[in-house]
Amino acid sequence: MTSTLTLKSGTSWTDAWQRCLAVAPEAFRDDRVLNLWNADWQVDGRPLPATSPVDGTPIAGPPRLEGVTARQAVRASLDQHRAWRHISLEERRARVAATLDALSLHRELLALLLVWEIGKPWRLAQADVDRAIDGVRWYVDGIEPMIAGRTPLDGPVSNIASWNYPMSVLVHAMLVQTLAGNAVIAKTPTDGGVACLTLACALAAREGLPVTLVSGSGGELSQALVRAPEIGCVSFVGGRDTGAAVATAVADLGKRHVLEQEGLNTWGIWNYTDWDALASLIPKLFDYGKQRCTAYPRFVVQRELFDAFLAAYLPAVRTLRVGHPLAVQGRDDPWPDLDFGPLINAAKAKELRDQVTVAIDRGAIPLHRGSTAQARFLPGQDTSAYVQPVTLLNPPPSSPLHHAEPFGPVDTIVLVDTEAELLAAMNASNGALVATLSTDDQATFHRLAPQIRAFKIGHGKPRSRGDRDELFGGFGASWRGAFVGGELLVRAVTQGPAGERLPGNFPEYQLMPT
């Protein structure tokens, strides 16, 4: 299958980079991106080498700053914040709307950068860009009642986010935060997305938005981006280890915070018969190789339904399309329609393959392992970052796959005999963001769902993050600080009446979702 594939015309990294140089020459110079602070693009930092997970092509790496320079950037952002918070809401809306227009104009370039930098298939890359644009427009159109009686924070909002959704999570948050009257600071994710974020921030800065974008290691920059007294709020999306350190810091300082962290999201099957409906959902659950916070890597299945579950699950998982996101039969063919491409890098792919090997060595039963024979690869391309779908039965407690989120295309199945076992297995990690219970009986769902330790629970359907009409948060170690979604996203980054208590997971209390 590989012999007839070629790179889609006009989509090489060189093509994308030349377009960046033409669109935003102030932010891209020769073979490197710049940092944005003090309202100017700075030739500072130490550019790190980087390669694309797609096929190992060398791409632009992050220009990593030292902590001293990051502190200067934070102080400069405070000056921007003090000026911006007095800009009228009408003017802020106009500038954010103009930024959205600019992002829309360069939508395809932003999506192409996501393909090369983080390995997103074209369909999902476009969706990431579109969700950012459409989501922020919703706030632009309806911000007045959300902001009524509220004021910006005393300092800028610091954003530290994972690499998997640069536009629909990070840029979306930054633009809503500026709309609410705050200057914003963002750290580019270490693992990818620097060019996409640089282009987005260049378009925002042209419209006069008070945006700061810096690169660097978390350890080096945390003193500035988390602990600096100038910071008014910390917004973090990432793993539990780093998140725990951030949570400790913001709690010690009494700083406003929104900390979204990983959790083992589970899908329970109990007294269920609609197997066609489940089978239709399985391929979509593998979007982007399950590299997202609301992925479902664990199925908890009633033992007596296991044969029916497999009859629905296995044919569906065998339909998954994996490969190079830009490989086509002819140079002018349509974009390839894939479920996922590579993982974020070769090191993560090796780690996941090793975890699968360890789990099997310790007793897990392999039910499915995808074949590279059906993958869409260019002749001779580097495939070290690719992992084919894997399904394991009963990962042993000694395996990381038993209790931790794999963040890759690996499903695990646990069999249970009682409702108590079902709930225990679905609550294997200390809190999750989403869960689903497939059961035919409404009464059973309503009885069991409140006992599942996930923030959003679907009845026979997946739940998503969402940012508009409903809350989003988590339980246990999957979330700390203010909940978000719709008006609460604005409330999380503004000040209300004296004594206001934001809904969220805080040390002193916890609001249960309804």
Short mmCIF file of C-alpha atoms in Angstrom, two decimals:
data_model
loop_
_atom_site.label_atom_id
_atom_site.label_comp_id
_atom_site.label_asym_id
_atom_site.label_seq_id
_atom_site.Cartn_x
_atom_site.Cartn_y
_atom_site.Cartn_z
CA MET A 1 0.00 0.00 0.00
CA THR A 2 2.93 2.36 0.63
CA SER A 3 4.32 2.28 -2.91
CA THR A 4 1.62 4.50 -4.45
CA LEU A 5 1.45 7.12 -1.68
CA THR A 6 2.97 10.56 -1.90
CA LEU A 7 2.90 13.80 0.10
CA LYS A 8 -0.10 15.96 -0.71
CA SER A 9 0.92 18.87 -2.93
CA GLY A 10 1.75 22.12 -1.14
CA THR A 11 1.69 20.61 2.35
CA SER A 12 5.37 20.04 3.14
CA TRP A 13 6.88 21.57 6.27
CA THR A 14 8.91 23.86 4.02
CA ASP A 15 5.68 25.03 2.36
CA ALA A 16 4.09 25.72 5.74
CA TRP A 17 7.16 27.53 7.06
CA GLN A 18 7.42 29.79 4.02
CA ARG A 19 3.78 30.72 4.48
CA CYS A 20 4.48 31.60 8.13
CA LEU A 21 7.36 33.85 7.09
CA ALA A 22 5.08 35.60 4.60
CA VAL A 23 2.06 35.98 6.93
CA ALA A 24 3.86 37.03 10.13
CA PRO A 25 7.46 38.05 9.40
CA GLU A 26 7.62 39.84 12.75
CA ALA A 27 7.24 36.50 14.59
CA PHE A 28 9.18 34.09 12.33
CA ARG A 29 12.78 34.73 11.36
CA ASP A 30 14.88 32.52 9.09
CA ASP A 31 14.59 29.07 10.69
CA ARG A 32 13.32 30.02 14.15
CA VAL A 33 10.29 31.41 15.96
CA LEU A 34 10.55 34.32 18.39
CA ASN A 35 9.21 34.94 21.87
CA LEU A 36 6.57 37.65 22.37
CA TRP A 37 6.85 39.80 25.48
CA ASN A 38 6.82 43.49 26.38
CA ALA A 39 4.51 43.92 23.35
CA ASP A 40 7.34 43.01 20.95
CA TRP A 41 8.85 39.96 19.30
CA GLN A 42 12.17 39.17 20.95
CA VAL A 43 15.18 37.36 19.50
CA ASP A 44 16.05 35.64 22.75
CA GLY A 45 15.98 32.17 24.20
CA ARG A 46 17.85 29.08 23.10
CA PRO A 47 16.12 27.35 20.17
CA LEU A 48 15.91 23.63 20.71
CA PRO A 49 16.05 21.18 17.84
CA ALA A 50 12.75 19.51 17.06
CA THR A 51 11.36 16.95 14.66
CA SER A 52 7.83 16.25 13.48
CA PRO A 53 6.18 13.13 14.90
CA VAL A 54 4.66 12.63 11.44
CA ASP A 55 7.85 11.42 9.75
CA GLY A 56 10.86 12.82 11.60
CA THR A 57 11.14 15.97 9.46
CA PRO A 58 13.17 18.69 11.26
CA ILE A 59 10.83 21.53 12.33
CA ALA A 60 11.14 24.70 14.41
CA GLY A 61 11.79 24.11 18.10
CA PRO A 62 10.86 26.34 21.05
CA PRO A 63 13.20 29.26 21.86
CA ARG A 64 13.59 28.47 25.55
CA LEU A 65 14.03 31.37 27.95
CA GLU A 66 15.79 31.40 31.28
CA GLY A 67 13.89 32.22 34.43
CA VAL A 68 15.32 35.74 34.73
CA THR A 69 14.00 36.73 31.32
CA ALA A 70 10.64 35.12 32.07
CA ARG A 71 10.35 37.31 35.17
CA GLN A 72 10.95 40.37 33.00
CA ALA A 73 8.21 39.17 30.66
CA VAL A 74 5.79 38.78 33.59
CA ARG A 75 6.51 42.28 34.86
CA ALA A 76 5.97 43.69 31.37
CA SER A 77 2.69 41.78 31.13
CA LEU A 78 1.53 43.41 34.36
CA ASP A 79 2.05 46.83 32.76
CA GLN A 80 -0.04 45.68 29.79
CA HIS A 81 -2.68 44.36 32.15
CA ARG A 82 -3.00 47.65 34.04
CA ALA A 83 -3.63 49.46 30.78
CA TRP A 84 -5.88 46.83 29.19
CA ARG A 85 -8.23 46.45 32.17
CA HIS A 86 -9.39 50.03 31.57
CA ILE A 87 -10.14 49.48 27.88
CA SER A 88 -13.90 49.53 27.32
CA LEU A 89 -15.74 46.27 26.78
CA GLU A 90 -16.88 47.51 23.37
CA GLU A 91 -13.27 48.04 22.30
CA ARG A 92 -12.16 44.68 23.69
CA ARG A 93 -14.94 42.94 21.79
CA ALA A 94 -13.96 44.69 18.56
CA ARG A 95 -10.30 43.68 18.88
CA VAL A 96 -11.06 40.07 19.79
CA ALA A 97 -13.54 39.85 16.90
CA ALA A 98 -10.89 41.20 14.52
CA THR A 99 -8.48 38.56 15.81
CA LEU A 100 -11.05 35.86 15.09
CA ASP A 101 -11.43 37.18 11.55
CA ALA A 102 -7.66 36.96 11.09
CA LEU A 103 -7.57 33.41 12.48
CA SER A 104 -10.35 32.45 10.08
CA LEU A 105 -8.42 33.91 7.16
CA HIS A 106 -5.41 31.72 8.00
CA ARG A 107 -7.39 28.69 9.16
CA GLU A 108 -5.76 26.23 6.75
CA LEU A 109 -2.22 27.28 7.63
CA LEU A 110 -2.93 26.96 11.36
CA ALA A 111 -4.35 23.49 10.76
CA LEU A 112 -1.38 22.44 8.61
CA LEU A 113 0.99 23.51 11.38
CA LEU A 114 -0.94 21.30 13.80
CA VAL A 115 -0.53 18.37 11.44
CA TRP A 116 3.24 18.75 11.31
CA GLU A 117 3.85 19.78 14.92
CA ILE A 118 1.57 17.42 16.85
CA GLY A 119 0.51 14.85 14.25
CA LYS A 120 -3.20 15.65 14.01
CA PRO A 121 -5.03 14.31 10.97
CA TRP A 122 -6.34 17.11 8.76
CA ARG A 123 -9.97 16.71 9.80
CA LEU A 124 -9.12 16.96 13.50
CA ALA A 125 -6.62 19.78 12.98
CA GLN A 126 -9.27 21.85 11.22
CA ALA A 127 -11.74 21.04 13.98
CA ASP A 128 -9.27 22.28 16.61
CA VAL A 129 -8.93 25.61 14.82
CA ASP A 130 -12.67 25.92 14.16
CA ARG A 131 -13.63 25.16 17.76
CA ALA A 132 -11.36 27.94 18.97
CA ILE A 133 -12.81 30.47 16.54
CA ASP A 134 -16.45 29.45 16.95
CA GLY A 135 -16.14 29.11 20.71
CA VAL A 136 -14.71 32.58 21.24
CA ARG A 137 -17.30 34.13 18.90
CA TRP A 138 -19.96 32.76 21.24
CA TYR A 139 -18.38 34.73 24.08
CA VAL A 140 -17.96 37.86 21.95
CA ASP A 141 -21.66 37.77 21.09
CA GLY A 142 -22.87 37.15 24.64
CA ILE A 143 -20.26 38.62 26.97
CA GLU A 144 -22.33 41.51 28.44
CA PRO A 145 -24.43 39.56 30.96
CA MET A 146 -21.43 37.37 31.86
CA ILE A 147 -19.30 40.40 32.74
CA ALA A 148 -22.00 42.51 34.41
CA GLY A 149 -20.91 43.63 37.87
CA ARG A 150 -17.48 42.06 37.46
CA THR A 151 -13.99 43.48 37.02
CA PRO A 152 -10.72 42.11 35.64
CA LEU A 153 -8.22 40.48 37.97
CA ASP A 154 -5.40 42.42 39.61
CA GLY A 155 -2.81 40.76 37.39
CA PRO A 156 -2.46 38.84 34.12
CA VAL A 157 -3.60 35.25 33.62
CA SER A 158 -0.80 32.71 33.21
CA ASN A 159 -1.61 29.80 30.88
CA ILE A 160 0.34 26.54 30.95
CA ALA A 161 -1.27 23.91 28.74
CA SER A 162 -0.52 20.54 27.22
CA TRP A 163 0.31 20.18 23.53
CA ASN A 164 -2.73 18.29 22.28
CA TYR A 165 -5.23 21.13 21.71
CA PRO A 166 -3.25 24.35 21.13
CA MET A 167 -6.16 26.19 19.52
CA SER A 168 -9.42 24.95 21.01
CA VAL A 169 -8.08 24.88 24.59
CA LEU A 170 -5.14 27.28 24.89
CA VAL A 171 -5.88 30.01 22.32
CA HIS A 172 -9.59 29.78 23.15
CA ALA A 173 -8.87 30.40 26.84
CA MET A 174 -6.46 33.24 26.13
CA LEU A 175 -8.92 35.13 23.94
CA VAL A 176 -11.76 34.77 26.44
CA GLN A 177 -9.43 35.97 29.20
CA THR A 178 -8.51 39.09 27.20
CA LEU A 179 -12.17 39.69 26.37
CA ALA A 180 -12.84 39.68 30.13
CA GLY A 181 -10.26 42.44 30.59
CA ASN A 182 -7.03 40.65 31.41
CA ALA A 183 -3.60 40.55 29.86
CA VAL A 184 -2.53 36.97 29.18
CA ILE A 185 0.69 35.01 29.28
CA ALA A 186 1.14 31.57 27.71
CA LYS A 187 3.99 29.09 27.79
CA THR A 188 4.35 27.07 24.62
CA PRO A 189 4.01 23.34 25.36
CA THR A 190 7.35 21.58 25.48
CA ASP A 191 6.27 18.77 23.13
CA GLY A 192 4.81 20.70 20.21
CA GLY A 193 2.65 23.45 18.78
CA VAL A 194 5.09 26.36 18.98
CA ALA A 195 4.67 27.55 15.36
CA CYS A 196 0.88 27.31 15.45
CA LEU A 197 0.71 29.25 18.71
CA THR A 198 3.22 31.80 17.46
CA LEU A 199 1.13 32.49 14.37
CA ALA A 200 -2.08 32.77 16.42
CA CYS A 201 -0.44 35.14 18.90
CA ALA A 202 1.04 37.23 16.07
CA LEU A 203 -2.45 37.74 14.65
CA ALA A 204 -3.77 38.64 18.11
CA ALA A 205 -0.93 41.05 18.85
CA ARG A 206 -1.56 42.88 15.56
CA GLU A 207 -5.06 43.68 16.80
CA GLY A 208 -3.65 45.14 20.01
CA LEU A 209 -4.42 42.28 22.36
CA PRO A 210 -2.11 42.14 25.42
CA VAL A 211 -0.60 38.73 24.68
CA THR A 212 2.70 37.30 25.92
CA LEU A 213 4.07 34.01 24.53
CA VAL A 214 7.24 32.47 25.91
CA SER A 215 8.99 29.11 25.71
CA GLY A 216 10.97 27.28 28.34
CA SER A 217 11.07 24.32 30.69
CA GLY A 218 8.40 24.13 33.35
CA GLY A 219 10.98 23.90 36.10
CA GLU A 220 12.86 26.96 34.83
CA LEU A 221 9.80 29.15 34.29
CA SER A 222 7.49 28.05 37.11
CA GLN A 223 8.87 30.63 39.52
CA ALA A 224 7.76 33.35 37.10
CA LEU A 225 4.62 31.87 35.55
CA VAL A 226 3.14 30.33 38.70
CA ARG A 227 4.64 31.96 41.78
CA ALA A 228 5.30 35.54 40.66
CA PRO A 229 3.20 38.02 42.69
CA GLU A 230 2.19 39.81 39.49
CA ILE A 231 0.19 36.77 38.29
CA GLY A 232 -3.55 37.11 38.92
CA CYS A 233 -4.58 33.57 37.95
CA VAL A 234 -2.93 30.33 36.84
CA SER A 235 -4.69 28.20 34.22
CA PHE A 236 -3.04 24.78 33.85
CA VAL A 237 -3.83 21.77 31.66
CA GLY A 238 -1.52 18.78 31.94
CA GLY A 239 -0.45 15.70 33.88
CA ARG A 240 -0.98 15.01 37.55
CA ASP A 241 2.66 15.13 38.62
CA THR A 242 3.28 18.64 37.30
CA GLY A 243 -0.24 19.69 38.22
CA ALA A 244 0.27 18.63 41.83
CA ALA A 245 3.30 20.91 42.11
CA VAL A 246 1.35 23.80 40.59
CA ALA A 247 -1.60 23.10 42.91
CA THR A 248 0.66 23.23 45.96
CA ALA A 249 2.17 26.52 44.81
CA VAL A 250 -1.13 28.30 44.11
CA ALA A 251 -2.65 27.01 47.37
CA ASP A 252 0.30 28.36 49.35
CA LEU A 253 -0.02 31.74 47.63
CA GLY A 254 -3.84 31.90 47.69
CA LYS A 255 -3.79 32.54 43.96
CA ARG A 256 -6.82 32.14 41.65
CA HIS A 257 -6.42 28.91 39.66
CA VAL A 258 -7.94 26.49 37.15
CA LEU A 259 -5.99 23.21 37.06
CA GLU A 260 -7.19 20.46 34.70
CA GLN A 261 -5.31 17.18 35.07
CA GLU A 262 -5.46 13.67 33.70
CA GLY A 263 -7.82 10.96 34.90
CA LEU A 264 -8.71 7.40 33.90
CA ASN A 265 -12.04 7.91 32.13
CA THR A 266 -14.08 4.70 32.06
CA TRP A 267 -17.00 3.23 30.09
CA GLY A 268 -19.18 0.77 31.97
CA ILE A 269 -21.35 -1.95 30.37
CA TRP A 270 -24.13 -3.37 32.54
CA ASN A 271 -27.39 -5.11 31.53
CA TYR A 272 -27.04 -3.73 28.02
CA THR A 273 -28.21 -4.92 24.57
CA ASP A 274 -27.86 -2.08 22.02
CA TRP A 275 -24.61 -3.36 20.53
CA ASP A 276 -25.06 -1.67 17.16
CA ALA A 277 -25.10 1.72 18.89
CA LEU A 278 -21.91 0.89 20.79
CA ALA A 279 -20.15 -0.41 17.67
CA SER A 280 -20.89 2.83 15.82
CA LEU A 281 -19.16 4.82 18.58
CA ILE A 282 -15.96 2.77 18.93
CA PRO A 283 -13.99 4.29 15.99
CA LYS A 284 -14.71 7.86 17.10
CA LEU A 285 -13.41 7.05 20.59
CA PHE A 286 -9.98 6.60 18.94
CA ASP A 287 -9.90 10.12 17.45
CA TYR A 288 -6.35 11.52 17.64
CA GLY A 289 -5.13 8.22 19.06
CA LYS A 290 -6.92 8.89 22.36
CA GLN A 291 -4.45 11.71 23.08
CA ARG A 292 -7.03 13.88 24.81
CA CYS A 293 -8.28 14.46 28.34
CA THR A 294 -11.77 13.11 27.62
CA ALA A 295 -10.67 9.87 25.93
CA TYR A 296 -12.05 6.55 27.19
CA PRO A 297 -9.19 4.03 27.57
CA ARG A 298 -10.99 1.65 29.98
CA PHE A 299 -14.09 -0.51 29.44
CA VAL A 300 -15.61 -2.16 32.51
CA VAL A 301 -17.82 -4.98 31.23
CA GLN A 302 -20.32 -7.28 32.93
CA ARG A 303 -18.81 -10.74 32.55
CA GLU A 304 -21.92 -12.38 31.12
CA LEU A 305 -22.01 -9.75 28.37
CA PHE A 306 -18.35 -10.11 27.39
CA ASP A 307 -18.97 -12.24 24.29
CA ALA A 308 -21.60 -9.82 22.97
CA PHE A 309 -19.33 -6.87 23.78
CA LEU A 310 -16.43 -8.39 21.82
CA ALA A 311 -18.70 -9.17 18.86
CA ALA A 312 -19.50 -5.44 18.66
CA TYR A 313 -16.11 -4.04 19.68
CA LEU A 314 -13.57 -6.03 17.65
CA PRO A 315 -15.03 -5.51 14.15
CA ALA A 316 -15.32 -1.79 14.91
CA VAL A 317 -11.74 -1.40 16.15
CA ARG A 318 -10.46 -3.25 13.08
CA THR A 319 -11.84 -0.49 10.85
CA LEU A 320 -9.51 2.17 12.28
CA ARG A 321 -7.47 4.09 9.71
CA VAL A 322 -3.94 5.00 10.80
CA GLY A 323 -1.02 6.60 8.98
CA HIS A 324 0.79 9.67 7.70
CA PRO A 325 -1.76 12.54 7.88
CA LEU A 326 -0.63 13.97 4.52
CA ALA A 327 -0.11 10.77 2.50
CA VAL A 328 -2.37 10.55 -0.57
CA GLN A 329 -2.64 8.33 -3.64
CA GLY A 330 -2.00 11.29 -5.94
CA ARG A 331 -0.56 14.72 -5.17
CA ASP A 332 -3.90 16.42 -5.84
CA ASP A 333 -6.11 13.84 -4.10
CA PRO A 334 -8.42 14.89 -1.22
CA TRP A 335 -7.03 15.04 2.29
CA PRO A 336 -6.68 11.55 3.80
CA ASP A 337 -9.48 10.63 6.20
CA LEU A 338 -7.71 9.04 9.16
CA ASP A 339 -8.75 8.26 12.72
CA PHE A 340 -5.28 9.10 13.97
CA GLY A 341 -1.66 9.51 12.94
CA PRO A 342 1.42 9.40 15.17
CA LEU A 343 1.66 9.89 18.89
CA ILE A 344 3.29 13.13 20.01
CA ASN A 345 6.82 11.73 19.69
CA ALA A 346 8.81 8.53 19.34
CA ALA A 347 9.67 8.46 23.05
CA LYS A 348 5.99 8.38 24.01
CA ALA A 349 5.33 5.67 21.43
CA LYS A 350 8.14 3.53 22.87
CA GLU A 351 6.91 4.11 26.41
CA LEU A 352 3.42 2.95 25.46
CA ARG A 353 4.67 -0.10 23.58
CA ASP A 354 6.80 -1.00 26.61
CA GLN A 355 3.79 -0.66 28.92
CA VAL A 356 1.81 -3.01 26.71
CA THR A 357 4.65 -5.54 26.76
CA VAL A 358 4.93 -5.36 30.55
CA ALA A 359 1.18 -5.76 31.00
CA ILE A 360 1.13 -8.87 28.78
CA ASP A 361 4.20 -10.32 30.50
CA ARG A 362 2.38 -9.93 33.83
CA GLY A 363 -0.82 -11.59 32.70
CA ALA A 364 -2.91 -9.25 30.54
CA ILE A 365 -4.53 -10.98 27.57
CA PRO A 366 -4.08 -9.32 24.16
CA LEU A 367 -7.44 -9.25 22.36
CA HIS A 368 -6.43 -7.05 19.45
CA ARG A 369 -3.21 -5.67 18.03
CA GLY A 370 -3.41 -3.57 14.88
CA SER A 371 -1.23 -4.39 11.92
CA THR A 372 1.10 -1.93 10.20
CA ALA A 373 0.29 -3.66 6.91
CA GLN A 374 -2.88 -1.59 6.54
CA ALA A 375 -1.36 1.72 7.69
CA ARG A 376 -0.88 4.57 5.20
CA PHE A 377 2.83 5.37 5.16
CA LEU A 378 5.08 7.03 2.60
CA PRO A 379 7.84 4.82 1.20
CA GLY A 380 10.75 4.70 3.65
CA GLN A 381 9.29 7.20 6.12
CA ASP A 382 10.21 7.28 9.81
CA THR A 383 7.36 5.52 11.67
CA SER A 384 8.89 5.49 15.16
CA ALA A 385 6.12 7.69 16.64
CA TYR A 386 3.27 5.45 15.46
CA VAL A 387 1.45 2.91 17.62
CA GLN A 388 -1.23 0.65 16.18
CA PRO A 389 -4.42 0.10 18.21
CA VAL A 390 -4.11 -2.40 21.07
CA THR A 391 -6.76 -3.94 23.31
CA LEU A 392 -5.85 -5.81 26.50
CA LEU A 393 -8.06 -7.84 28.83
CA ASN A 394 -7.53 -7.54 32.60
CA PRO A 395 -4.28 -5.55 32.91
CA PRO A 396 -2.67 -6.66 36.19
CA PRO A 397 -2.59 -4.26 39.17
CA SER A 398 1.20 -4.15 38.89
CA SER A 399 0.93 -2.63 35.40
CA PRO A 400 0.66 1.16 34.88
CA LEU A 401 -2.14 0.41 32.41
CA HIS A 402 -4.27 -0.84 35.30
CA HIS A 403 -4.65 2.54 37.00
CA ALA A 404 -3.18 5.29 34.80
CA GLU A 405 -4.31 6.94 31.57
CA PRO A 406 -2.19 5.61 28.67
CA PHE A 407 -2.77 8.74 26.52
CA GLY A 408 -2.54 6.66 23.39
CA PRO A 409 -4.49 4.08 21.32
CA VAL A 410 -4.53 1.36 23.98
CA ASP A 411 -7.82 0.09 25.41
CA THR A 412 -8.05 -2.07 28.50
CA ILE A 413 -11.04 -4.18 29.51
CA VAL A 414 -11.92 -5.26 33.04
CA LEU A 415 -14.60 -7.88 33.69
CA VAL A 416 -16.91 -7.61 36.71
CA ASP A 417 -19.75 -9.66 38.19
CA THR A 418 -21.51 -7.28 40.57
CA GLU A 419 -22.55 -3.65 40.64
CA ALA A 420 -20.12 -3.05 43.49
CA GLU A 421 -17.27 -4.38 41.34
CA LEU A 422 -18.47 -2.26 38.42
CA LEU A 423 -18.31 0.92 40.50
CA ALA A 424 -14.95 0.03 42.04
CA ALA A 425 -13.42 -0.61 38.62
CA MET A 426 -14.89 2.57 37.15
CA ASN A 427 -13.42 4.53 40.07
CA ALA A 428 -9.94 3.02 39.75
CA SER A 429 -8.16 6.37 39.59
CA ASN A 430 -8.50 9.23 42.04
CA GLY A 431 -11.10 11.16 40.09
CA ALA A 432 -11.86 11.52 36.39
CA LEU A 433 -13.23 14.12 34.02
CA VAL A 434 -15.81 12.01 32.17
CA ALA A 435 -17.39 8.57 32.28
CA THR A 436 -20.16 6.68 30.50
CA LEU A 437 -22.49 3.92 31.63
CA SER A 438 -24.27 1.85 28.97
CA THR A 439 -27.32 0.17 30.45
CA ASP A 440 -30.79 -0.43 29.04
CA ASP A 441 -32.56 0.56 32.24
CA GLN A 442 -32.93 4.26 33.03
CA ALA A 443 -33.49 3.55 36.71
CA THR A 444 -30.23 1.60 36.89
CA PHE A 445 -28.36 4.45 35.26
CA HIS A 446 -29.78 7.06 37.64
CA ARG A 447 -29.01 4.84 40.63
CA LEU A 448 -25.41 4.06 39.68
CA ALA A 449 -24.28 7.27 37.95
CA PRO A 450 -24.03 9.37 41.15
CA GLN A 451 -21.58 6.81 42.53
CA ILE A 452 -19.16 7.16 39.60
CA ARG A 453 -16.35 9.57 40.42
CA ALA A 454 -16.37 11.52 37.17
CA PHE A 455 -17.55 15.06 36.56
CA LYS A 456 -19.63 14.38 33.44
CA ILE A 457 -21.40 11.05 33.00
CA GLY A 458 -23.03 9.94 29.76
CA HIS A 459 -25.81 7.40 29.39
CA GLY A 460 -24.66 5.23 26.52
CA LYS A 461 -22.78 8.07 24.83
CA PRO A 462 -19.42 9.78 25.30
CA ARG A 463 -19.09 13.08 27.12
CA SER A 464 -16.78 15.91 26.02
CA ARG A 465 -15.06 18.87 27.60
CA GLY A 466 -17.42 21.55 26.29
CA ASP A 467 -16.95 25.24 26.97
CA ARG A 468 -20.35 26.85 26.61
CA ASP A 469 -23.62 25.85 28.19
CA GLU A 470 -22.49 23.42 30.88
CA LEU A 471 -19.95 23.17 33.63
CA PHE A 472 -16.67 21.41 33.18
CA GLY A 473 -14.44 20.21 35.97
CA GLY A 474 -13.32 17.02 37.62
CA PHE A 475 -13.10 15.04 40.83
CA GLY A 476 -10.17 14.14 43.03
CA ALA A 477 -6.77 14.61 41.43
CA SER A 478 -8.24 15.32 37.98
CA TRP A 479 -9.11 18.94 38.81
CA ARG A 480 -8.21 21.74 41.22
CA GLY A 481 -9.69 25.21 41.46
CA ALA A 482 -12.51 26.93 39.61
CA PHE A 483 -14.86 25.08 37.31
CA VAL A 484 -15.31 26.51 33.81
CA GLY A 485 -17.79 26.47 30.93
CA GLY A 486 -19.96 29.31 29.68
CA GLU A 487 -20.34 32.08 32.22
CA LEU A 488 -18.12 30.26 34.71
CA LEU A 489 -15.12 30.55 32.39
CA VAL A 490 -15.54 34.33 32.60
CA ARG A 491 -16.15 34.26 36.35
CA ALA A 492 -12.98 32.23 36.85
CA VAL A 493 -10.86 35.11 35.48
CA THR A 494 -12.76 38.11 36.87
CA GLN A 495 -13.58 39.50 40.29
CA GLY A 496 -17.14 39.62 41.56
CA PRO A 497 -18.79 40.83 44.74
CA ALA A 498 -16.85 40.72 47.99
CA GLY A 499 -16.92 37.28 49.54
CA GLU A 500 -17.87 35.53 46.29
CA ARG A 501 -17.12 31.81 46.30
CA LEU A 502 -16.47 30.34 42.89
CA PRO A 503 -17.85 26.86 42.21
CA GLY A 504 -15.02 24.39 41.93
CA ASN A 505 -12.72 21.95 43.68
CA PHE A 506 -10.98 23.98 46.36
CA PRO A 507 -9.35 22.77 49.57
CA GLU A 508 -12.09 24.29 51.73
CA TYR A 509 -15.11 22.90 49.92
CA GLN A 510 -16.29 21.07 46.86
CA LEU A 511 -19.38 21.78 44.80
CA MET A 512 -20.95 18.62 43.39
CA PRO A 513 -22.19 18.94 39.80
CA THR A 514 -25.88 18.68 39.02
#
